[in-house]
XYZ file of C-alpha atoms in Angstrom:
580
model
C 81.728 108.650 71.104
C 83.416 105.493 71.711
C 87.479 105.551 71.398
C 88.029 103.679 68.319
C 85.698 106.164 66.489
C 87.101 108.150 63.885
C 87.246 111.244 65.739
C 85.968 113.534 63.393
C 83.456 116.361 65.679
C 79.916 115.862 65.937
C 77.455 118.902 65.978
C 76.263 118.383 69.369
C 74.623 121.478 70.300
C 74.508 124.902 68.964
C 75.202 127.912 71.591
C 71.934 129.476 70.686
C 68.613 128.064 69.365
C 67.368 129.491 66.161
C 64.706 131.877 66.185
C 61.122 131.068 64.221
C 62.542 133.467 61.243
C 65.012 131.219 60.242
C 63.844 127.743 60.752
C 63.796 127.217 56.908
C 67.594 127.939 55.831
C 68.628 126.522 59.155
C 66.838 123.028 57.894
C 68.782 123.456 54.834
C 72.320 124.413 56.969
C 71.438 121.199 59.010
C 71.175 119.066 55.488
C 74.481 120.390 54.306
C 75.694 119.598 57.358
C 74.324 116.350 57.834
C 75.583 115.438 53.729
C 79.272 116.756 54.079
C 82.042 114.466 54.282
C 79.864 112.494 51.201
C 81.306 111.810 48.175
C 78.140 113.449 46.059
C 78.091 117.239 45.769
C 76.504 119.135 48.632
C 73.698 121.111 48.233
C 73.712 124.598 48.524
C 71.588 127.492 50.247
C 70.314 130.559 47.832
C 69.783 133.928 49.175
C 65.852 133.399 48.284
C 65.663 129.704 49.934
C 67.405 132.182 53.065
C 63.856 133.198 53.684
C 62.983 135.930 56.647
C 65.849 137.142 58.035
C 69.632 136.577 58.529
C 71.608 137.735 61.831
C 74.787 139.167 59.969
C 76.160 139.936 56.186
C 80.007 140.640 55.773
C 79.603 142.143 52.307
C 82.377 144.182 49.842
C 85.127 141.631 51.298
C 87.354 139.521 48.959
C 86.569 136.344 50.901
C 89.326 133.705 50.708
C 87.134 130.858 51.729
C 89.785 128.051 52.155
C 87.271 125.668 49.899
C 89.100 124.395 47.202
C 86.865 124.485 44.492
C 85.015 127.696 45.411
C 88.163 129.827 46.788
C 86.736 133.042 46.301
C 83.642 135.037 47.442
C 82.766 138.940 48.291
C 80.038 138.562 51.090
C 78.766 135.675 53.549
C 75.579 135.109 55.427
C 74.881 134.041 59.190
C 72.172 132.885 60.981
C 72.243 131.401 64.201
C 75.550 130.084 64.527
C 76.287 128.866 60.820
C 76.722 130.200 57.865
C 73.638 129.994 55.511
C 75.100 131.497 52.156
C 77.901 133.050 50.404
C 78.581 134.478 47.052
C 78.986 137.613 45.400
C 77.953 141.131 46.340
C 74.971 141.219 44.148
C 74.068 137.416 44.762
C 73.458 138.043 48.439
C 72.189 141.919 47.883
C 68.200 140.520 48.636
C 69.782 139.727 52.178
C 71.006 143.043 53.495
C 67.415 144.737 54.066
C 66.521 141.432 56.190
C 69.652 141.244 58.166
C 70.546 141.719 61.827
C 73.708 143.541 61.010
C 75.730 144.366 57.875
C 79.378 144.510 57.951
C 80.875 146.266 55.271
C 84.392 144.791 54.648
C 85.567 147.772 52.073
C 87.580 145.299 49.810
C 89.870 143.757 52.887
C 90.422 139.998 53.089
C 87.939 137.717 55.039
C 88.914 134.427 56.511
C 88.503 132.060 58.500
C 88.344 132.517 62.002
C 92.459 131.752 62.906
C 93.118 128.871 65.154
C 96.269 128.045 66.996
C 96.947 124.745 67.403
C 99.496 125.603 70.205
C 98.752 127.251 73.191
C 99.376 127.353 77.091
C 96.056 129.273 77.249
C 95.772 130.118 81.011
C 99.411 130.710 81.544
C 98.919 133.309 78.530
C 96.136 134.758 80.335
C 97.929 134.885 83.902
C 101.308 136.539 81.300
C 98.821 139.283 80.934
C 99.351 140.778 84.049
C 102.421 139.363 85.193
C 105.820 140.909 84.889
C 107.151 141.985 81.763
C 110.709 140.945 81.225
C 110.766 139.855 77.162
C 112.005 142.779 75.740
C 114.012 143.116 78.886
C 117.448 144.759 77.073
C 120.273 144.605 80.131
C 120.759 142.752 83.363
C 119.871 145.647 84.666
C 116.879 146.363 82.966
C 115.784 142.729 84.358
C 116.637 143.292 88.134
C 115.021 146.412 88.068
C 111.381 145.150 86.364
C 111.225 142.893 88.807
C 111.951 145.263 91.931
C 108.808 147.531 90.317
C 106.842 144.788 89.908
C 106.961 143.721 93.500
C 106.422 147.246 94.760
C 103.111 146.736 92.991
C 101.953 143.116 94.778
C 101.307 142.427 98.763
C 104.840 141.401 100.359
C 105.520 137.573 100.067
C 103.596 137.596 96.537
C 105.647 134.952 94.882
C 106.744 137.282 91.047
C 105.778 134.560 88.366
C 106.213 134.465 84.729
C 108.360 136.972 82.934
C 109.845 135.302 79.899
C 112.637 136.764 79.730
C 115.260 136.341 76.809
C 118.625 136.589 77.853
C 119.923 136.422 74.031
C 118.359 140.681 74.689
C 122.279 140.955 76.427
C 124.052 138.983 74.770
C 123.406 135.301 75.627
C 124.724 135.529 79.730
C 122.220 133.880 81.901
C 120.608 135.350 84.486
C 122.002 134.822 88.302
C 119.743 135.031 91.682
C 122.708 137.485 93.017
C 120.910 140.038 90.669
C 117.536 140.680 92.133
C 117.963 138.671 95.995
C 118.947 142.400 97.237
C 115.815 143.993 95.489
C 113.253 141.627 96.185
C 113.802 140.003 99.864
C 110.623 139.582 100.695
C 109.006 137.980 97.440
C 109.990 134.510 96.201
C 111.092 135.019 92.286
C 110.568 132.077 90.115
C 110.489 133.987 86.497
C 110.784 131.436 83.400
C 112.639 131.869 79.806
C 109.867 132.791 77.224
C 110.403 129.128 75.598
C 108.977 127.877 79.544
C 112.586 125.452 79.643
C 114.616 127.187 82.169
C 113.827 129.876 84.761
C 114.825 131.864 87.186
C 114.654 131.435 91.241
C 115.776 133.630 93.594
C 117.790 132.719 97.090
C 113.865 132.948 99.042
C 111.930 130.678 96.290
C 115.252 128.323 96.124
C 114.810 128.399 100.466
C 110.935 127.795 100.486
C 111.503 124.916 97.869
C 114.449 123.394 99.917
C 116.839 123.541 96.785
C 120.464 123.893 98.021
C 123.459 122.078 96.761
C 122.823 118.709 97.856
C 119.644 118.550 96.063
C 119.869 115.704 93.312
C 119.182 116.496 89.939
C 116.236 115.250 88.433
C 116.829 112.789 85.388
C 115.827 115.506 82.008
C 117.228 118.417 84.219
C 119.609 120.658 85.179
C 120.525 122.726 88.165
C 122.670 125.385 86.942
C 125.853 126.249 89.135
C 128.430 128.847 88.652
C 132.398 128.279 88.493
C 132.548 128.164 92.530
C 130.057 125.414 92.483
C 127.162 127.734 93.522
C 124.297 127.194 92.479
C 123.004 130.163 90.299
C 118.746 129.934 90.703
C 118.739 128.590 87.179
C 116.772 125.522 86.828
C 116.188 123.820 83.493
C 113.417 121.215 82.248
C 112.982 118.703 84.442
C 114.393 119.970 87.366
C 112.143 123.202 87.316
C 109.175 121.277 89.025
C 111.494 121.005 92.383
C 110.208 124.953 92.090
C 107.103 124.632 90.479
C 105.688 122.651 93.760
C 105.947 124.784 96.269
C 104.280 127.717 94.057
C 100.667 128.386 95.653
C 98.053 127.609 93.094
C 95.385 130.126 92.059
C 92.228 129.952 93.051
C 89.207 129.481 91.209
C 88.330 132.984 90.817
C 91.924 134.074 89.733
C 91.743 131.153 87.132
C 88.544 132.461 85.656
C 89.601 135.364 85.483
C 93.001 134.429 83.237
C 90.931 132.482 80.974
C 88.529 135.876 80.449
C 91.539 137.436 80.139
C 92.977 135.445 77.772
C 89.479 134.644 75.538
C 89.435 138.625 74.780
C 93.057 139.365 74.073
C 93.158 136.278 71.444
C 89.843 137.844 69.594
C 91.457 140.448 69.528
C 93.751 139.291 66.879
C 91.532 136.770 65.508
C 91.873 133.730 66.753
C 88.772 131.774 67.002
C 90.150 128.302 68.521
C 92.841 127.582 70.167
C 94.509 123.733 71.001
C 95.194 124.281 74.209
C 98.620 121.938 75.747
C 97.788 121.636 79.222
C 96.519 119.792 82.180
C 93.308 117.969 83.771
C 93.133 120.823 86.264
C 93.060 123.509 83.542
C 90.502 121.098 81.817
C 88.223 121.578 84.829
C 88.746 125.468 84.200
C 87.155 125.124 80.543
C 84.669 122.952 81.688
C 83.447 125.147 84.597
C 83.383 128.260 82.118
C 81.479 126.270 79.223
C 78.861 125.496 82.172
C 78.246 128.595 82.537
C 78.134 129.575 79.241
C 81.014 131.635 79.137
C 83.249 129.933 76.540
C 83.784 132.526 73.600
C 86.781 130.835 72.093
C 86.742 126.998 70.854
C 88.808 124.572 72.545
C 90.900 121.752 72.191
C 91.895 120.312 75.362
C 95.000 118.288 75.180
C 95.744 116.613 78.599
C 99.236 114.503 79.645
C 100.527 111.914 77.521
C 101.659 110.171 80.806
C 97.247 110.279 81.555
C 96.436 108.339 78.488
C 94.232 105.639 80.714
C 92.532 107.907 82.035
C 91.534 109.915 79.230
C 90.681 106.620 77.440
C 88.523 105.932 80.448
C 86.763 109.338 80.072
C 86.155 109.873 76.655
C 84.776 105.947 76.768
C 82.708 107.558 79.709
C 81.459 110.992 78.726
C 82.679 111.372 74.771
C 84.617 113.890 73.617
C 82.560 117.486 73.782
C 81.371 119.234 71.730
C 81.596 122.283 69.111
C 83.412 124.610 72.244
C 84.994 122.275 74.285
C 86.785 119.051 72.883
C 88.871 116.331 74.430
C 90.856 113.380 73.108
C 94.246 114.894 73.032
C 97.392 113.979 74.749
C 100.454 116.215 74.943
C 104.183 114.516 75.335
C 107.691 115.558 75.251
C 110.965 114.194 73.974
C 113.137 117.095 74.215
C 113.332 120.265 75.823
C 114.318 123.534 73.905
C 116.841 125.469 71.543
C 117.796 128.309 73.437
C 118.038 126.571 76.846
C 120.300 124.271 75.138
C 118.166 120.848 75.957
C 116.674 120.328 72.410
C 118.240 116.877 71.470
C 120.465 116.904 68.692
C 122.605 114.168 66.916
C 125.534 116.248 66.859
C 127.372 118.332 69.159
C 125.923 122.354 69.786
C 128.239 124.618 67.746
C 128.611 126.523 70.816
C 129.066 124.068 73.745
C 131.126 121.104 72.199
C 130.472 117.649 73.772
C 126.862 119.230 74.922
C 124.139 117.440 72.361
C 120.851 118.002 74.673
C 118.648 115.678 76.714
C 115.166 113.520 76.001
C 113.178 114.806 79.092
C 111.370 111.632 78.417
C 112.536 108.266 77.583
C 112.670 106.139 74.650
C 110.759 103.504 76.247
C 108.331 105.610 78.194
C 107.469 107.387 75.032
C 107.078 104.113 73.507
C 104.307 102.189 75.905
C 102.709 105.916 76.626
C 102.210 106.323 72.584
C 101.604 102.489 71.547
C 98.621 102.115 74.277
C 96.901 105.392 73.604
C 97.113 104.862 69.943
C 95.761 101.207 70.981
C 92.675 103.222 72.485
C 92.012 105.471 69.418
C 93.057 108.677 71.330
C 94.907 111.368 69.453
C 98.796 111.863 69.963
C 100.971 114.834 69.808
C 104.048 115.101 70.952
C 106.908 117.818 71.526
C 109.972 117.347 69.393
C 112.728 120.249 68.521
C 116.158 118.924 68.263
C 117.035 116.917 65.193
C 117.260 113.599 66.968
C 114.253 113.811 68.900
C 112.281 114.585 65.436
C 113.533 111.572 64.257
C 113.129 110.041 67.693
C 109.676 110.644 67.556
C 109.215 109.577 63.601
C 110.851 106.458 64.623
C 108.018 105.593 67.443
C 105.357 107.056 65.309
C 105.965 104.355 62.540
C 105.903 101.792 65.036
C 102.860 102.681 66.551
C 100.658 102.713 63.381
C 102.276 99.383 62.180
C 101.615 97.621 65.603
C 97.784 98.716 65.762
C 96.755 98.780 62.084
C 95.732 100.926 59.338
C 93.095 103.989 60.946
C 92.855 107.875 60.732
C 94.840 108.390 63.701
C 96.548 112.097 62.315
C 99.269 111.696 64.591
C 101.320 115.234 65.855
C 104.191 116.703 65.802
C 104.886 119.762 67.927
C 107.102 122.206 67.010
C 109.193 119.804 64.475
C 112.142 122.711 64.877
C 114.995 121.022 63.751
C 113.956 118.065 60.836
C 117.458 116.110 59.229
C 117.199 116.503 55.614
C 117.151 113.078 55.098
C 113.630 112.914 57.768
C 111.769 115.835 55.854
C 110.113 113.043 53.271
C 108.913 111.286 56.825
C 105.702 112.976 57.569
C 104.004 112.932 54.495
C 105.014 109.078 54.022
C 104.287 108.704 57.735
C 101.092 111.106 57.413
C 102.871 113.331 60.678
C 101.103 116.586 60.878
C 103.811 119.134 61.874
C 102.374 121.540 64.427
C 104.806 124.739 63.969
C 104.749 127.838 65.583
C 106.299 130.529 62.401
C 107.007 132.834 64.862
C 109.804 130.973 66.556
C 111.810 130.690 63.099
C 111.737 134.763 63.301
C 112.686 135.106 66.838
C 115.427 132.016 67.373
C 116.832 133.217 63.515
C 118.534 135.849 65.455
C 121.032 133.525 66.890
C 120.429 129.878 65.921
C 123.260 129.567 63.395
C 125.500 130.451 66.600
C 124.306 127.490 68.458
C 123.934 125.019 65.864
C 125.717 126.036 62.390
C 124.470 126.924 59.425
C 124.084 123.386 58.123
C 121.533 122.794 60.647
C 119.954 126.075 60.065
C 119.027 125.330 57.041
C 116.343 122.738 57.916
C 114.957 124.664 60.871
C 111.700 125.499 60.535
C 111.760 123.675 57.518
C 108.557 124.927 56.276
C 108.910 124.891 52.311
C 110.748 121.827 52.523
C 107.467 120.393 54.069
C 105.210 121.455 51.987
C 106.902 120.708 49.078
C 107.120 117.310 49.942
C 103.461 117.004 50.628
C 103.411 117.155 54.154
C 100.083 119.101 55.956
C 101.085 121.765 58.274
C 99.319 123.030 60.807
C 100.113 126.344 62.772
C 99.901 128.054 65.654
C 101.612 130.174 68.492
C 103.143 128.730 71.540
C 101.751 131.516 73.400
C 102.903 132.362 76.295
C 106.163 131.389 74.776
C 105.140 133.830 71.110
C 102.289 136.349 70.816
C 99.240 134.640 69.550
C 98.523 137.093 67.014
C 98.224 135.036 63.992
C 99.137 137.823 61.573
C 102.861 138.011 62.742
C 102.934 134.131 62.512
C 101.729 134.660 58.444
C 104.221 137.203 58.125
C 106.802 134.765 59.833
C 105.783 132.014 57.532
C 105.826 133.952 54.216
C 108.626 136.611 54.608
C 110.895 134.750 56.834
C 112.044 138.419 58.333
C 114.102 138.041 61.590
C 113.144 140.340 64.345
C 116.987 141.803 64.421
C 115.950 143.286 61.025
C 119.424 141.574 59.497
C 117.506 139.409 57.144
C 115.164 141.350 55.001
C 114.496 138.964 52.089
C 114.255 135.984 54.290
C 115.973 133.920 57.143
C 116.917 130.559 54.561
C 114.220 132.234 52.110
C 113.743 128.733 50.077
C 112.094 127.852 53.566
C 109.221 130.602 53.100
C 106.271 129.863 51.815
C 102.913 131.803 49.891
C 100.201 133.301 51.440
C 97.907 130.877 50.900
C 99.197 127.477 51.865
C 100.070 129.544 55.063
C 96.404 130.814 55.640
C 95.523 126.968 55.357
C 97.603 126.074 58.068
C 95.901 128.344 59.868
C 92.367 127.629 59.210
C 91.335 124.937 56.848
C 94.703 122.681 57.814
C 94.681 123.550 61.229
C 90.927 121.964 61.786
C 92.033 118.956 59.858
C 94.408 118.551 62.763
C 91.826 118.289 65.894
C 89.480 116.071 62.890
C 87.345 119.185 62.735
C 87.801 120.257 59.417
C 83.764 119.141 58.405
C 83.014 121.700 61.467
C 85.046 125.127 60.299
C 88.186 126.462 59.288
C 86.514 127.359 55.516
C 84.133 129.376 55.075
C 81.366 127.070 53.439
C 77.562 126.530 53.634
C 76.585 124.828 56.770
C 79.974 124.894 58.549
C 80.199 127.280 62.053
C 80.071 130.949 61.650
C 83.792 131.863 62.941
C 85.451 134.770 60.744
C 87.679 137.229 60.742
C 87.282 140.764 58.705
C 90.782 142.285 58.591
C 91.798 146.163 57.919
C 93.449 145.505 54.685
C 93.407 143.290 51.412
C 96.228 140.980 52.148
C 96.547 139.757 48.847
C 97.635 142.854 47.346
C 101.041 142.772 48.003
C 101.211 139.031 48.506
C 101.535 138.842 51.915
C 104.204 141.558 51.963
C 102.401 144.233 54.469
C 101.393 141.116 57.343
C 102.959 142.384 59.855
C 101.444 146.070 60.115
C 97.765 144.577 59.043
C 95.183 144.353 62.090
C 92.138 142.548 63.091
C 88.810 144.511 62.975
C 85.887 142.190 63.222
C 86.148 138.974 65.190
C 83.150 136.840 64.928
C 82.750 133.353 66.860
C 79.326 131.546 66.084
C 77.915 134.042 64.434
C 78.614 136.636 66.984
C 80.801 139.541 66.900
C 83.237 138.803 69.979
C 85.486 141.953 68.795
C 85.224 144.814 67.385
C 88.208 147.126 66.459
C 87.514 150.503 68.169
């Protein structure tokens, strides 16, 4: 597909042929297909023009489609990988005798299969079996998880990961001094959960050759104590002075993550994922779609810095298919709240004279957006602190001015921290805001104690933005937040900090329904990777990704989110978990 193509997905290839039985309605599945995006209506497919057999039938559900004009259903069709009809109960009753498998829903909501459009999707998969230190409550509690973690590992196993959150104690950071003496013989490089700042101890700061006449990176900081010492803490763009000297996996270890990571996300319903990484975790997706082991849809975003070169491939090889997409690049302006680099254009309420940093600059982010815009790629960038959102608005506009008129659907991660008078911005500016709900429960605990309750008010601004037209799209940040898409709906529409102290909402006007909050999750969440002709409804001829949950979530409005649970998973037409 050449670059300057809108990049709406093409059906390349399907994962499975169909089978003789159902080479009539999947003619008619490849005409709806073929006529959507058309400005006539589309046809349909009847559960007699369905002839033969059908692999699957979810039936007794209260389907919340996503489709607009055709919100509602109580049982959908599969065959192959697409879905070939849905209706009511008795519409599709002539299928169940000729179908594979019947799912009975018993009145709980179907969806969409989830996907979240944020994701560090091998890290989350290596967090899986790392050590634990996010609910880590003490100091203590955090020396000593890492001291039984290394009993566990072959001496000189470096202890990675952790995501810790020292807000847990009381907001002191953590200091090598508190784990050298338990762990001598394994370099510790453990990060914050928001991946800003982490941890090294005296051994990883020795095999890195950090000591205290090591210069500090421009976009970093090397934290030292009041003697001058430096404490292990390194933040942003300092942290790769670490990162460098970490051995990388091997191939095996790598597969295994993803595995690891494909099951545990199905297992809460998440179908796709966006995934903000690297060429060398590209190669990982690549290798497992190869060998046919994708179960989970990606979106590959690479380095915004990489833009040639992913203009150069995608002119070369296109951009994937249906499992494996490219096109994306990932940048950053800012760092994060809670390790106190999220650029703001005021002072921190805690930390006068301390505003953050842009861990890129102005003029980097400028040339890096301009030419891949120039090349028709797809742009999304990292911005939390109120002046980088505004920042990043800024070079957005003058992007799309410079290169002319085009669906380009430009990005905005995270968008933590919007000014009031920048929330009208990306709907004028058409700036998709890629939030992560969970956050606003999580940093809610403390936030107002960093920035003020002015600022608070537009964090996570989520009503604000939808009210003013703006399209959200939403997602995880896992390994940073669990990627369990139900607690980021609950997040979304009840607003309920994790300390408990805010039962009717964190800034309730900021909450939001059920619905538009499903959409950002499905239907508006394709729109954002230009695959919303593809999935993320659940309409004739579109892929067969669903999720069958425990519980009708529209009974209570949204109000029981957090204790409902995932019990079918399907991806393609096939059931990739089942609840036990």
């Amino acid at each position: 597909m050449s670059t300057h193509r809108n990049e709406t997905a093409a059906v390349d290839r399907p994962r499975r042929a169909a089978t003789p039985a159902i080479l009539v309605p999947m003619a008619l599945v490849a005409l709806v297909v073929a006529c959507q995006g058309r400005e006539e209506e589309e046809p349909g497919v009847s559960p007699e023009q369905t002839t033969e057999s059908v692999d699957l039938l979810v039936r007794g559900a209260r389907i919340w489609t996503g489709d607009e004009n055709d919100p509602w259903a109580e049982a959908v069709a599969v065959a192959g990988d697409r879905i070939v009809a849905v209706g009511s109960d008795d519409e599709l009753a002539p299928l169940a005798d000729r179908a594979g498998r019947v799912i009975d829903a018993a009145g709980a909501t179907v969806a969409p299969g989830f996907i979240d459009t944020h994701v560090h999707f091998l890290d989350g998969g290596f967090r899986l079996s790392s050590v634990q230190l996010r609910d880590a409550a003490t100091p203590e509690e955090f020396a000593q998880r890492i001291a039984e973690f290394a009993a566990t590992v072959p001496t000189g196993t470096w202890i990675l990961g952790g995501d810790w959150d020292h807000e847990n104690w009381g907001g002191e950071l953590p200091h090598r001094d508190w784990i050298d003496d338990l762990v001598p013989e394994h370099p510790v490089w453990v990060n914050r959960l928001d991946g800003h700042m982490a941890l090294a101890s005296s051994l990883a700061l020795e095999r890195a050759g950090v000591d205290a006449a090591t210069a500090v990176p421009e976009g970093g900081e090397i934290e030292r104590d009041e003697t001058g010492r430096i404490t292990g803490i390194l933040r942003d763009n300092a942290m790769p002075l670490v990162d460098r000297v970490v051995p990388e996996p091997s191939d095996a270890q790598e597969d295994t993550a993803l595995d690891a990571a494909m099951r545990y996300v199905a297992s809460h319903g998440v179908t796709s994922v966006h995934n903000m990484g690297t060429w060398e975790q590209l190669e990982v997706f690549r290798r497992a779609h190869a060998a046919g082991r994708l179960q989970t849809r990606i979106y590959a975003a690479v380095p915004l810095a990489t833009w040639e070169r992913l203009a150069e491939t995608v002119q070369r090889e296109g951009r994937g298919d249906e499992w494996l997409r490219t096109g994306l690049l990932k940048g950053f302006v800012d760092g994060s709240l809670g390790s106190h680099t999220a650029a703001f254009l005021a002072d921190y309420s805690d930390e006068p004279g301390e505003r953050g940093l842009f861990v890129t600059s102005e003029e980097d982010l400028r040339q890096r957006i301009g030419g891949a815009d120039a090349e028709g790629l797809h742009v999304t960038v990292h911005a939390i602190g109120d002046h980088a959102v505004r920042t990043l608005l800024d070079l957005f506009e003058e992007a799309a001015a410079a290169n002319g008129p085009r669906d380009r659907r430009f990005r905005m991660e995270h968008a933590q921290h919007v000014h009031p008078d920048d929330l009208d911005r990306f709907a004028e500016l058409e700036v998709i805001p890629s939030m992560q709900p969970y956050h606003a429960i999580d940093d809610g605990r403390w936030a107002e104690r960093v920035i003020g309750a002015e600022r608070s008010a537009t964090t996570y601004p989520f009503g604000s933005l939808l009210e003013r037209g703006a399209r959200l799209a939403f997602g995880s940040d896992w390994f940073v937040a669990p990627p369990i898409p139900l607690l980021g709906l609950d997040a979304a529409v009840n607003r309920r900090t994790l300390d408990g102290a805010n039962p009717d909402g964190w800034y309730p006007e900021q909450r939001i329904g059920l619905e538009p909050a499903l959409r950002a999750y499905t239907r508006d969440a394709a729109y954002s990777s230009f695959e919303e002709r593809l999935k993320g409804t659940i309409e004739v001829g579109k892929l067969a990704d669903l999720v069958v949950l425990d519980r009708d979530l529209f009974a209570d409005d949204g109000a029981s989110l957090a204790e409902a649970a995932v019990r079918y998973t399907v991806v393609g037409g096939e059931v990739v978990y089942e609840a036990e």
